[in-house]
Short mmCIF file of C-alpha atoms in Angstrom, two decimals:
data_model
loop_
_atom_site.label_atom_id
_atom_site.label_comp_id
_atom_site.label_asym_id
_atom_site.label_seq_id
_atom_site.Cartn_x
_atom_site.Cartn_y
_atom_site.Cartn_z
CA UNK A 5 10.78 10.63 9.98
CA UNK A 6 11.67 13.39 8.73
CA UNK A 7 11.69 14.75 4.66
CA UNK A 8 12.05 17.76 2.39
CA UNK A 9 9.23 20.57 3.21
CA UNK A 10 10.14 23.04 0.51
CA UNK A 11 8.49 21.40 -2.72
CA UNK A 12 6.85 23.40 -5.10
CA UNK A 13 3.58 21.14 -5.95
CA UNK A 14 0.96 23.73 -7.61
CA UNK A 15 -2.84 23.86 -6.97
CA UNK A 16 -3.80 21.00 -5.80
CA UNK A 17 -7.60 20.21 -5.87
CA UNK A 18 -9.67 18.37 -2.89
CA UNK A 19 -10.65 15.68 -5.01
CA UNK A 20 -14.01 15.37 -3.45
CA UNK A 21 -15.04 19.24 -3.73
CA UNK A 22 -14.21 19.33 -7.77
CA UNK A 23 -16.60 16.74 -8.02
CA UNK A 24 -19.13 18.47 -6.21
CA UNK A 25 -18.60 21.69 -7.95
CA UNK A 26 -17.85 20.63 -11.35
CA UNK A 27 -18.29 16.44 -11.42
CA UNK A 28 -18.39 16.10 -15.40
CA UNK A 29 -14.96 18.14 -15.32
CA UNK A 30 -11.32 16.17 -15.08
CA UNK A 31 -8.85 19.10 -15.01
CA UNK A 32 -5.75 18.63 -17.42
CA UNK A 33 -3.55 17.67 -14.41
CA UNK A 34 -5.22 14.34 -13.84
CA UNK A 35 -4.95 13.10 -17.52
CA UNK A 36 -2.54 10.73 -17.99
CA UNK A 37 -0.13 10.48 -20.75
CA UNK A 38 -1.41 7.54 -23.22
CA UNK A 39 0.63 5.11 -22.48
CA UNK A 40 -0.18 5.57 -18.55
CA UNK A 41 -4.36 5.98 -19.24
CA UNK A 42 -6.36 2.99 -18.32
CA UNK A 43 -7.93 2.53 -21.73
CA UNK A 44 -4.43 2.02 -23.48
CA UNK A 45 -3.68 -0.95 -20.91
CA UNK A 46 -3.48 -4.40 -21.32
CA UNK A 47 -6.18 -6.13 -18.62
CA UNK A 48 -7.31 -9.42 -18.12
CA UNK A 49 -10.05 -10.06 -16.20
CA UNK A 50 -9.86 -13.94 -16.12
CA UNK A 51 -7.00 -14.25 -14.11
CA UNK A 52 -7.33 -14.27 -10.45
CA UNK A 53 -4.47 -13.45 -7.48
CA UNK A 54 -4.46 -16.57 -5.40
CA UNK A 55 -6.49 -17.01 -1.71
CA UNK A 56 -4.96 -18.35 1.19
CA UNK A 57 -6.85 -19.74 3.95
CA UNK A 58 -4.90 -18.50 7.53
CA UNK A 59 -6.78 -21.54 8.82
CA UNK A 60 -5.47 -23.77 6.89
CA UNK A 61 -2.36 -22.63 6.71
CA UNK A 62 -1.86 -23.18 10.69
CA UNK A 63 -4.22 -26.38 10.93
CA UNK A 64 -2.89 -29.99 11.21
CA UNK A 65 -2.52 -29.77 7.08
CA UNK A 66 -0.75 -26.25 6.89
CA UNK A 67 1.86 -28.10 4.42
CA UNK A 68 -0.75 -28.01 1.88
CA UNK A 69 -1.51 -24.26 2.14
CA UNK A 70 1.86 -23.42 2.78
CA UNK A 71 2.43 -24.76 -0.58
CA UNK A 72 0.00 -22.17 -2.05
CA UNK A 73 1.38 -19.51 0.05
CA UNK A 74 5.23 -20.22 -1.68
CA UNK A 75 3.67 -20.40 -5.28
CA UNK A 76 1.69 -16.70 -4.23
CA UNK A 77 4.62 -15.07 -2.93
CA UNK A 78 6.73 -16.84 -6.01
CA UNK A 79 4.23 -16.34 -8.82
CA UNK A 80 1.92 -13.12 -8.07
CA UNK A 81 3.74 -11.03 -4.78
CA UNK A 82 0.17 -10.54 -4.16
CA UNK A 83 -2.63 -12.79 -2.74
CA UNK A 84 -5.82 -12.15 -0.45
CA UNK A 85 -6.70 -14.05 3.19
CA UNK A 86 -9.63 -15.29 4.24
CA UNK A 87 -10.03 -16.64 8.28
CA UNK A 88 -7.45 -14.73 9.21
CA UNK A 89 -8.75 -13.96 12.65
CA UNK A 90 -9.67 -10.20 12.52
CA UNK A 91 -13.23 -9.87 13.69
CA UNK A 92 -15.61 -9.26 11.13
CA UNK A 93 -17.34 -6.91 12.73
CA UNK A 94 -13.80 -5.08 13.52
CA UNK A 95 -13.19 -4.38 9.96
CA UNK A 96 -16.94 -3.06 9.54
CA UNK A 97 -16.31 -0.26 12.07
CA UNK A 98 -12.43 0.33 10.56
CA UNK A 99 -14.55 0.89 7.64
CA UNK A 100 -17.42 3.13 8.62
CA UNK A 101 -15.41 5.52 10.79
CA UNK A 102 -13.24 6.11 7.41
CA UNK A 103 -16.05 6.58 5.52
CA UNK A 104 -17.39 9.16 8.08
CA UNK A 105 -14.24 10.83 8.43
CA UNK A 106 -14.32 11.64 3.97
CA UNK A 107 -17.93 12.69 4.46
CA UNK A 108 -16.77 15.51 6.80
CA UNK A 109 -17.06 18.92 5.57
CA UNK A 110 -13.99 19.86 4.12
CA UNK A 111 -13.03 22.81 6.68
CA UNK A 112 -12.86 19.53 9.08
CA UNK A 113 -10.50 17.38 7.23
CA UNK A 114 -8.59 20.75 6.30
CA UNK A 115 -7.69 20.62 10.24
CA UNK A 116 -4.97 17.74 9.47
CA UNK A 117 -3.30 18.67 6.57
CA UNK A 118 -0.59 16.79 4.68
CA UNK A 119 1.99 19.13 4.00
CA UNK A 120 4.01 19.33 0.94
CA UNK A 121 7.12 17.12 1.17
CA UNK A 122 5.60 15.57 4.05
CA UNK A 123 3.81 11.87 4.29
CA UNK A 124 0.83 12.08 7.53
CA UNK A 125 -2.13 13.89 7.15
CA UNK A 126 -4.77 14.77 5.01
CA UNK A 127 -4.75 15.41 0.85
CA UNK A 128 -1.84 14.38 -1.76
CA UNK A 129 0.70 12.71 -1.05
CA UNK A 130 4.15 12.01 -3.27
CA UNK A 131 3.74 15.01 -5.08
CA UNK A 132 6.76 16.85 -5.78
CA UNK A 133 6.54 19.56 -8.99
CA UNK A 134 4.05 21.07 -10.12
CA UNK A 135 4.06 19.11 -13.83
CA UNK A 136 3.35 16.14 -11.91
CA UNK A 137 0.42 13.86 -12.98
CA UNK A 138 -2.34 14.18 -9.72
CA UNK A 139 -4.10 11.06 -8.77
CA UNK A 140 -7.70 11.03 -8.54
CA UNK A 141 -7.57 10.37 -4.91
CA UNK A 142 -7.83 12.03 -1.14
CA UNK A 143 -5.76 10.16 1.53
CA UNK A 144 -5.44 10.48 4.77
CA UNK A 145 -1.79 9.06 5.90
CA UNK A 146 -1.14 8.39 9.47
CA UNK A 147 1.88 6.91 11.23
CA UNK A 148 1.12 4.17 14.37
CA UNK A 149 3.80 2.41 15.46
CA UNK A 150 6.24 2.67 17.16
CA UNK A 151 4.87 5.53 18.77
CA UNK A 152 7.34 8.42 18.36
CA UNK A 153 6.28 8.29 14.32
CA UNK A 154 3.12 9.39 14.99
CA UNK A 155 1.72 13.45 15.11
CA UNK A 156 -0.99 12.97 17.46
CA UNK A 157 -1.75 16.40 15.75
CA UNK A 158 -3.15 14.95 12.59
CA UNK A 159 -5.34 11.78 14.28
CA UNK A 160 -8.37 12.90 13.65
CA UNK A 161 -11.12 14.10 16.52
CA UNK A 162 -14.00 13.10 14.59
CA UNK A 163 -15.63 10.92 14.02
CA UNK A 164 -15.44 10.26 18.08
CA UNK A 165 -14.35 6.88 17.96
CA UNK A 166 -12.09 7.03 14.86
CA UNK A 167 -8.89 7.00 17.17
CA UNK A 168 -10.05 4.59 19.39
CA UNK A 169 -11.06 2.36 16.40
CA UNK A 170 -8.05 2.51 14.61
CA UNK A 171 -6.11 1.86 17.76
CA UNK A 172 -7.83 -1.73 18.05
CA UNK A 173 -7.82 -2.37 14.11
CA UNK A 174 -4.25 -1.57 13.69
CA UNK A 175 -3.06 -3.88 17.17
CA UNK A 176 -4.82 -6.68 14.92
CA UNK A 177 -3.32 -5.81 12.06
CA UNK A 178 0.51 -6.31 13.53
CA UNK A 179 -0.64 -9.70 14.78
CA UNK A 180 -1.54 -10.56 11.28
CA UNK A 181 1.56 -9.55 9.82
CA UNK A 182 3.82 -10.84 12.33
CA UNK A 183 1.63 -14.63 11.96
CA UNK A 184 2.26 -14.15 7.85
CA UNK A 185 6.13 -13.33 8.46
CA UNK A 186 6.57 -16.36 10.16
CA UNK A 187 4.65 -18.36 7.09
CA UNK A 188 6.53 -16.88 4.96
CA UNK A 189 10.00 -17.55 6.31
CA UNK A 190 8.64 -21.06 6.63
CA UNK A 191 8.36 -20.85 2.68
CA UNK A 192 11.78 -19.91 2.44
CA UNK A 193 13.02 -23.02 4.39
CA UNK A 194 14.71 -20.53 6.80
CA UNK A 195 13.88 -20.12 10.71
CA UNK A 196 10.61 -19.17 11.30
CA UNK A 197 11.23 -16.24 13.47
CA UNK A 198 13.88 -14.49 11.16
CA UNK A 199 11.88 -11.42 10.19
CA UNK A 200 9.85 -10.75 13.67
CA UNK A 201 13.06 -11.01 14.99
CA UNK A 202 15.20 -9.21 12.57
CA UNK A 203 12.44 -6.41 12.15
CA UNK A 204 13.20 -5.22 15.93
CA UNK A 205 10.38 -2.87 16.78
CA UNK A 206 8.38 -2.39 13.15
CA UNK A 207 6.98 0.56 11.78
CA UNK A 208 3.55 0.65 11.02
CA UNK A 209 1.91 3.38 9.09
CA UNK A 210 -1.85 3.51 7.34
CA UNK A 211 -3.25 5.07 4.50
CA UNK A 212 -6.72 5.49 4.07
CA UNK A 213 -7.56 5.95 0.42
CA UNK A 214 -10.97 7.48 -1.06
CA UNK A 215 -11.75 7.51 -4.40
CA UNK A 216 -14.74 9.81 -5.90
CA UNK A 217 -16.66 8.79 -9.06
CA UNK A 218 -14.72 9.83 -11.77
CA UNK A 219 -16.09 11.35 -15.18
CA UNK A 220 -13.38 10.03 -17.15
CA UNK A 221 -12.02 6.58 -15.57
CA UNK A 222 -10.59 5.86 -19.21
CA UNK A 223 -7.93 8.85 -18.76
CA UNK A 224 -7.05 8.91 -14.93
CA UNK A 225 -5.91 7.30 -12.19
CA UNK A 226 -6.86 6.33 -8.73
CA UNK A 227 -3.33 6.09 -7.71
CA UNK A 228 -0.18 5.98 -10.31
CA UNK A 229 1.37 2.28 -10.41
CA UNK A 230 4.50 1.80 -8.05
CA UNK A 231 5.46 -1.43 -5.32
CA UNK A 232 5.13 -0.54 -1.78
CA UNK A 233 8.70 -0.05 0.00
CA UNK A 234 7.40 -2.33 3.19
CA UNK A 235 8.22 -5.41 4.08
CA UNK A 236 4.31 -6.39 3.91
CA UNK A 237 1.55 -4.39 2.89
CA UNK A 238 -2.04 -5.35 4.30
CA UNK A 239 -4.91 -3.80 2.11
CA UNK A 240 -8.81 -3.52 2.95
CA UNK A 241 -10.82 -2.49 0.51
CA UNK A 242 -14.63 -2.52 -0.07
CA UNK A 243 -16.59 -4.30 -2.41
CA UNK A 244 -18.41 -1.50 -3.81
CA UNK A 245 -16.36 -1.70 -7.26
CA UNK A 246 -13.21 -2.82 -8.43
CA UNK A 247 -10.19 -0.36 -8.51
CA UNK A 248 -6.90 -2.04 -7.32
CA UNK A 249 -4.77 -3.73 -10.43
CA UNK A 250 -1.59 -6.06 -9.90
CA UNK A 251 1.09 -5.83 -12.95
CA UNK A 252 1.53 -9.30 -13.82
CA UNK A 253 3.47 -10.26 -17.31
CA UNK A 254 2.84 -6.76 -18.81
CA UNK A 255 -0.67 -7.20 -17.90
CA UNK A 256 -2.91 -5.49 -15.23
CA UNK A 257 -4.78 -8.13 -13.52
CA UNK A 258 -8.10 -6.51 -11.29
CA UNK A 259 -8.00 -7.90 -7.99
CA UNK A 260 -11.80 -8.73 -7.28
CA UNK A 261 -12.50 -7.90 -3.17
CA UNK A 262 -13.97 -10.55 -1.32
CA UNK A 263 -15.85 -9.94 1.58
CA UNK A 264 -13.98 -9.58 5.36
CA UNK A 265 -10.89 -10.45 2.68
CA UNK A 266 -7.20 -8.95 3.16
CA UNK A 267 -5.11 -8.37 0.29
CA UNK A 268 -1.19 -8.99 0.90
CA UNK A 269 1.51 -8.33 -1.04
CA UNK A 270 5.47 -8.36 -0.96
CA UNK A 271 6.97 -5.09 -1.04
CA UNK A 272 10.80 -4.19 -1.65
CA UNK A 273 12.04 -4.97 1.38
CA UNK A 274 11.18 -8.66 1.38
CA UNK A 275 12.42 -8.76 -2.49
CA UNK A 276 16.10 -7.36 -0.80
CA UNK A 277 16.06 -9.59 2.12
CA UNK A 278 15.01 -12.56 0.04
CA UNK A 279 17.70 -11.72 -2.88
CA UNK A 280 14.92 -11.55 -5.20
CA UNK A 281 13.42 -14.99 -5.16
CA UNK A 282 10.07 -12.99 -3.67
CA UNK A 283 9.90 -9.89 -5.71
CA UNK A 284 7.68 -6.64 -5.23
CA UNK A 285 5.02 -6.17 -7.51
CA UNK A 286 4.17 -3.28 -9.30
CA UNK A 287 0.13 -1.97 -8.17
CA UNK A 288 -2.43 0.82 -9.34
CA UNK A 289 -5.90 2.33 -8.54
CA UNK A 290 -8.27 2.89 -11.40
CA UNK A 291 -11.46 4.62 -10.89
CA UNK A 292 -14.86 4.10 -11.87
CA UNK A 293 -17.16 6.35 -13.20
CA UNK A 294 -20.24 6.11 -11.30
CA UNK A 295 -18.98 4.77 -7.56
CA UNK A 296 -16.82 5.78 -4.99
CA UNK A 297 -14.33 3.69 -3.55
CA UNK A 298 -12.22 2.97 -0.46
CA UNK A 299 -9.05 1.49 0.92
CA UNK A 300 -7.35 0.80 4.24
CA UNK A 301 -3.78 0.26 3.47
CA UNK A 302 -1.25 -0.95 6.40
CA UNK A 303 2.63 -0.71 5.73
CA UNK A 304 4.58 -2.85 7.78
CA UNK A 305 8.51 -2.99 7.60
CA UNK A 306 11.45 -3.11 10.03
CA UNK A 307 12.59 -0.57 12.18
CA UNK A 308 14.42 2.31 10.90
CA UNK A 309 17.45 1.07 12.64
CA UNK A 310 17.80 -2.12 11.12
CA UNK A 311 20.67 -2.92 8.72
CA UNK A 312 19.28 -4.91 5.40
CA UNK A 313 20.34 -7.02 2.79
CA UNK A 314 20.31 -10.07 1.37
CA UNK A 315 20.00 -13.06 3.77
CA UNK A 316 22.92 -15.11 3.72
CA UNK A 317 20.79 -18.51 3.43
CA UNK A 318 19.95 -17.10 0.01
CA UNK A 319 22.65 -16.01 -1.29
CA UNK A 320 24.15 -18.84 -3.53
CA UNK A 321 26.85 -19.38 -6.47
CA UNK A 322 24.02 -19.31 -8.68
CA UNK A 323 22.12 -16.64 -6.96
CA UNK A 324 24.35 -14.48 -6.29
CA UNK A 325 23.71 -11.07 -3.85
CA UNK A 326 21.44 -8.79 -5.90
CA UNK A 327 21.03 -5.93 -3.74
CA UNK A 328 23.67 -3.79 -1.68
CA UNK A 329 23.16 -3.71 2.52
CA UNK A 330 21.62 -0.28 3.68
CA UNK A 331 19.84 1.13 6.81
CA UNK A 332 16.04 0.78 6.76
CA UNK A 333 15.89 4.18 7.54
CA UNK A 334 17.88 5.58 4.73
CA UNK A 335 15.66 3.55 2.22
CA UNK A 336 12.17 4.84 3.97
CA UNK A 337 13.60 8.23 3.26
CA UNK A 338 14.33 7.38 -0.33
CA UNK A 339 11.02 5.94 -0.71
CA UNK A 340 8.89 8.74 0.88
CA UNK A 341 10.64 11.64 -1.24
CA UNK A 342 10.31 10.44 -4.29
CA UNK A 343 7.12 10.07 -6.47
CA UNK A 344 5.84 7.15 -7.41
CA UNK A 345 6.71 5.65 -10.16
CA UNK A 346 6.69 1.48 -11.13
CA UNK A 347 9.57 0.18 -9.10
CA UNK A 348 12.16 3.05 -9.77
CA UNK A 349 12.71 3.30 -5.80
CA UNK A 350 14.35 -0.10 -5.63
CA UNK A 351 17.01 1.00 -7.90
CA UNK A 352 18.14 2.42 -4.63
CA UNK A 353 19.00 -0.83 -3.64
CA UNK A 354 20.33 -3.48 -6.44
CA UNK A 355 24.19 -4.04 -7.04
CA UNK A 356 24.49 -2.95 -10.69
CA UNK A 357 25.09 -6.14 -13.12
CA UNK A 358 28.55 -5.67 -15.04
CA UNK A 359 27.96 -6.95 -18.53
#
């Protein structure tokens, strides 16, 4: 896909070298304003998103976890699985070969760069003036599939086996989220193959996220709340700390990592196709002051071709269509040119109400 290349973003620091140079520092540019700052927020650490046994779910008694499953995707957008058939040992290696690859010097990283206005490669993405708020964060964005989305240019040569890792981590990934589509059309009391078969031949990007210690955790973040424009979004993360908060009535719930755990949540296209009975959720990063952290992030949606909108089996007299029909591809472009920010991209997408 192609987006805007001429956008004026500033300096932008390599998150990693400022620490090393200057790690009690946070530069202006990464404060937030106070009502964005972690300290100002509301967080409750009692709550906990729900955790879905894949097991279970297709077992003799998957009516009892598909319950759970249709109160997750109702109540939260956001749950974790456990036994969900990627090899432990599989997400281990998915996770050392990112490490290695942020531990490179940063002349090596520099070799895949993210270009302004762009979304694959290395450094920030989503930043488009140079006011902007900066996360406290180096990525490393690739696309996967189909095949003609990726810039071979930007896969990274070392670590030696990061390619080849991410090759089989990513083939188990799309199993996964095909397996939860059908689930969660099953929720929906609609066909079981409507999405994998609706979705044609999905896009699947990653975004590896790395998060230095952070002198001032209280004033920054890891990466600024928004909702993910997939259909699905499959997260990794370690358990070194926790960093990634779910927006849940006004309140920022921590989602606690589990180990060999997947975190899944709804993203706008699945609120659109499902007329908003399954809603997006908004998400954040904090940071932490004295450990690093990292995420593998998967975004799967349809392909760019397809034509969305509400499904007609839930569209009713009392739920009437929410959202207007559109071209995947038109929304992706939307989504990947504009900063993020809570869930302003959907507006893209609802009917207006007429008072």
């Amino acid at each position: 896909m192609v987006v805007p290349s001429k956008v004026k973003t500033g300096h932008l620091d390599d998150i990693q070298e400022l620490r090393r140079v200057q790690p009690s520092v946070v530069p202006e540019r990464y404060v937030r304003e106070n009502d964005e700052q972690p300290a100002q927020s509301m967080v409750c650490t009692s709550l906990e998103v729900p955790v879905i046994n894949m097991q279970n779910l297709e077992g003799d008694c998957g009516y009892q976890e598909l319950a759970r499953l249709t109160a997750a995707c109702q109540d939260w957008g956001f749950f974790q699985v456990v036994n969900h058939g990627i090899e432990e040992g599989l997400l281990d290696a998915m996770e050392v070969v990112a490490r290695e690859f942020f531990m490179l010097p940063l002349e090596e990283k520099e070799k895949y760069p993210l270009a302004p206005g762009t979304i694959q490669g290395y450094g920030h993405a989503f930043v488009f003036s140079e006011e902007q708020k900066l996360d406290w964060c180096n990525m490393l964005a690739l696309g996967v599939e189909p095949t003609f989305i990726r810039n071979p240019k930007l896969w990274p040569t070392k670590p030696e086996n990061f390619s080849e890792t991410l090759e089989l981590y990513s083939a188990k990934v799309r199993s996964l989220c095909q397996r939860l589509l059908i689930h969660i059309a099953q929720t929906l009391g609609i066909s079981s193959e409507t999405f994998n078969q609706m979705f044609g031949e999905a896009v699947q990007a990653v975004r590896i996220n790395y998060y230095p210690p952070c002198a001032r955790p209280d004033l920054v973040l890891g990466l600024s709340s928004h909702s993910d424009g997939s259909a699905i979004t499959v997260l990794q993360q370690d358990t070194a700390c926790v960093g990634l908060q779910v927006l849940k009535d006004d309140t920022w719930v921590p989602v606690k990592p589990l180990p060999h755990a997947l975190v899944i949540n709804i993203g706008d296209t699945l609120e659109v196709l499902t007329n908003g009975k399954y809603k997006s959720v908004e998400h954040r990063a904090v940071t932490n002051q004295d450990r690093e952290r990292l995420s593998i992030v998967t975004f799967y949606a349809p392909s760019y071709d397809v034509l969305l909108g509400p499904l007609p089996e839930l569209v009713t007299q009392n739920e009437p269509t929410k959202y207007k029909t559109y071209n995947h591809g038109e929304y992706s472009r939307h989504y990947v040119t504009s900063r993020l920010q809570g869930k302003k991209t959907l507006e893209f997408a609802k009917i207006p109400t007429i008072n």
